[in-house]
Coordinates of N, CA and C in Angstrom, one line a residue:
X1 N -76.5 93.3 19.7 CA -77.7 92.7 19.4 C -77.6 92.2 18.2
X2 N -77.9 90.7 17.9 CA -78.1 90.1 16.6 C -79.4 90.1 15.9
X3 N -79.5 90.3 14.8 CA -81.0 90.2 14.2 C -81.0 89.0 13.8
X4 N -82.1 88.4 13.8 CA -82.7 87.2 13.5 C -83.3 87.1 12.3
X5 N -83.0 86.2 11.1 CA -83.7 86.3 10.1 C -85.1 85.6 10.2
X6 N -86.2 86.3 9.5 CA -87.4 85.8 9.8 C -88.0 85.1 8.5
X7 N -88.5 83.9 8.8 CA -89.0 83.1 7.7 C -90.1 83.9 7.1
X8 N -90.3 83.9 5.8 CA -91.7 84.5 5.0 C -91.8 83.5 3.6
X9 N -92.8 83.6 3.4 CA -93.0 82.8 2.0 C -92.1 83.5 0.9
X10 N -91.4 82.7 0.2 CA -90.5 83.0 -0.9 C -90.4 82.2 -2.1
X11 N -90.8 82.5 -3.4 CA -90.8 81.6 -4.4 C -89.3 81.5 -4.9
X12 N -89.2 80.2 -5.0 CA -87.8 79.6 -5.4 C -87.9 79.0 -6.6
X13 N -86.9 79.2 -7.6 CA -86.9 78.8 -9.0 C -85.8 77.8 -9.0
X14 N -85.9 76.7 -9.6 CA -84.8 75.7 -9.8 C -84.3 75.8 -11.5
X15 N -83.0 75.4 -11.7 CA -82.7 75.6 -13.1 C -83.4 75.3 -14.0
X16 N -84.6 74.2 -13.9 CA -85.3 73.9 -15.1 C -86.6 74.7 -14.8
X17 N -86.6 75.9 -14.2 CA -87.6 76.9 -14.3 C -88.7 76.4 -13.2
X18 N -88.7 75.3 -12.7 CA -90.0 74.9 -11.7 C -89.8 75.8 -10.5
X19 N -91.0 76.0 -9.9 CA -91.2 77.0 -8.8 C -91.6 76.4 -7.7
X20 N -91.3 76.7 -6.4 CA -92.0 76.3 -5.2 C -92.0 77.5 -4.3
X21 N -93.2 77.7 -3.7 CA -93.3 78.9 -2.8 C -93.1 78.1 -1.4
X22 N -92.0 78.6 -0.6 CA -91.5 77.9 0.6 C -91.3 79.0 1.8
X23 N -91.8 78.8 2.9 CA -91.2 79.9 4.0 C -89.7 79.5 4.2
X24 N -89.1 80.6 4.1 CA -87.7 80.5 4.2 C -86.8 81.8 4.6
X25 N -86.1 81.9 5.5 CA -85.2 83.1 5.6 C -83.8 83.2 4.7
X26 N -83.7 81.6 4.1 CA -82.3 81.5 3.4 C -82.4 82.2 2.1
X27 N -81.1 82.2 1.7 CA -80.7 82.9 0.5 C -80.9 81.8 -0.9
X28 N -80.8 80.6 -0.4 CA -81.0 79.6 -1.5 C -81.0 78.2 -0.8
X29 N -81.7 77.3 -1.5 CA -82.0 76.1 -0.8 C -81.5 74.9 -1.8
X30 N -81.3 73.7 -1.3 CA -80.8 72.6 -1.9 C -82.1 71.6 -2.2
X31 N -82.3 71.4 -3.5 CA -83.3 70.3 -3.8 C -82.8 69.0 -4.0
X32 N -83.1 68.0 -3.1 CA -82.4 66.8 -3.3 C -83.2 65.7 -3.5
X33 N -84.7 65.9 -3.6 CA -85.7 64.9 -4.0 C -85.4 64.6 -5.5
X34 N -85.0 65.2 -6.5 CA -84.6 64.7 -7.9 C -85.9 64.0 -8.4
X35 N -87.0 64.4 -8.2 CA -88.1 63.7 -8.4 C -88.7 63.6 -10.0
X36 N -88.1 64.7 -10.6 CA -88.6 64.8 -12.2 C -87.7 63.8 -13.2
X37 N -88.3 63.5 -14.1 CA -87.7 62.4 -15.0 C -86.3 63.1 -15.6
X38 N -86.2 64.4 -15.8 CA -85.0 65.0 -16.5 C -83.9 65.1 -15.3
X39 N -84.1 65.0 -13.9 CA -83.3 65.5 -12.9 C -81.9 64.5 -13.2
X40 N -81.9 63.4 -13.4 CA -80.5 62.8 -13.5 C -79.7 63.2 -14.8
X41 N -80.2 64.0 -15.7 CA -79.5 64.5 -16.8 C -79.6 65.8 -16.9
X42 N -80.0 66.7 -15.8 CA -80.2 68.1 -15.8 C -78.8 68.8 -15.7
X43 N -78.7 70.0 -16.6 CA -77.3 70.6 -16.4 C -77.1 71.6 -15.0
X44 N -78.1 71.5 -14.5 CA -78.1 72.3 -13.0 C -77.9 71.2 -11.8
X45 N -77.9 70.1 -12.1 CA -77.5 69.1 -11.0 C -76.0 69.1 -10.7
X46 N -75.9 69.1 -9.2 CA -74.7 69.1 -8.6 C -74.4 67.7 -7.7
X47 N -73.4 67.2 -7.9 CA -73.1 65.8 -7.6 C -71.9 66.1 -6.5
X48 N -72.0 66.4 -5.3 CA -70.9 66.5 -4.5 C -70.3 65.2 -4.0
X49 N -68.9 65.2 -3.8 CA -68.2 64.1 -3.1 C -69.0 63.7 -1.7
X50 N -69.4 62.5 -1.4 CA -69.9 62.3 0.0 C -71.4 62.7 0.4
X51 N -71.9 63.1 -0.8 CA -73.4 63.7 -0.4 C -74.4 63.4 -1.5
X52 N -75.5 63.5 -1.3 CA -76.5 63.4 -2.5 C -76.6 64.4 -3.5
X53 N -77.1 63.9 -4.6 CA -77.0 65.1 -5.7 C -78.3 66.0 -5.3
X54 N -78.1 67.3 -5.8 CA -79.1 68.5 -5.5 C -79.0 69.3 -6.6
X55 N -80.1 70.2 -6.8 CA -80.2 71.2 -7.5 C -80.3 72.6 -6.5
X56 N -79.8 73.5 -7.0 CA -79.9 74.8 -6.0 C -81.1 75.7 -6.4
X57 N -81.9 76.0 -5.3 CA -83.1 76.8 -5.8 C -82.8 78.1 -5.1
X58 N -83.1 79.2 -6.1 CA -82.7 80.5 -5.7 C -83.9 81.2 -5.9
X59 N -84.2 82.3 -4.8 CA -85.6 83.1 -4.9 C -85.5 83.7 -6.2
X60 N -86.8 83.8 -6.8 CA -87.0 84.3 -8.1 C -86.6 85.8 -8.2
X61 N -86.0 86.3 -8.9 CA -85.5 87.8 -9.1 C -84.3 88.1 -8.6
X62 N -83.5 87.2 -8.0 CA -82.3 87.2 -7.6 C -81.3 86.7 -8.6
X63 N -80.1 87.5 -8.6 CA -79.2 87.4 -9.6 C -78.4 86.0 -9.2
X64 N -77.7 85.4 -9.9 CA -76.7 84.2 -9.9 C -75.8 84.7 -9.0
X65 N -75.5 83.9 -8.1 CA -74.2 84.4 -7.1 C -72.7 84.8 -7.8
X66 N -72.7 84.2 -9.1 CA -71.5 84.4 -10.0 C -71.8 85.6 -10.9
X67 N -72.8 86.1 -11.0 CA -73.4 87.0 -12.1 C -72.2 88.2 -12.1
X68 N -71.9 88.6 -10.9 CA -70.9 89.8 -10.9 C -69.5 89.5 -11.8
X69 N -69.2 88.3 -11.8 CA -67.9 87.8 -12.4 C -68.1 88.0 -14.2
X70 N -69.3 88.3 -14.6 CA -69.6 88.1 -16.0 C -68.9 89.4 -16.6
X71 N -68.8 90.4 -15.7 CA -68.1 91.6 -16.5 C -66.7 91.7 -16.0
X72 N -66.2 90.8 -15.5 CA -64.7 90.8 -15.0 C -63.6 90.8 -16.2
X73 N -62.8 91.6 -16.2 CA -61.6 91.5 -17.3 C -60.6 91.2 -16.6
X74 N -59.9 90.2 -17.1 CA -58.6 89.7 -16.6 C -57.5 90.0 -17.7
X75 N -56.3 90.4 -17.1 CA -55.3 90.8 -17.7 C -54.7 89.6 -18.5
X76 N -54.1 89.8 -19.8 CA -53.7 88.7 -20.4 C -52.3 88.3 -19.7

């Protein structure tokens, strides 16, 4: 039996700290509208090959997906 994700209101935050409440069961979303004046120069903007630029929206209170790497110690 597979469990289905249930969409619920979630507050998502962009890198610029803007927030949207959206019904979603997703871990993050791509914001492609780029409607704000600073969007073209935003350091959180992602420009993939063959696709439109976007900003990743993550649920408020969740760690960045690479946060676990911050404490990683690599041998010389």
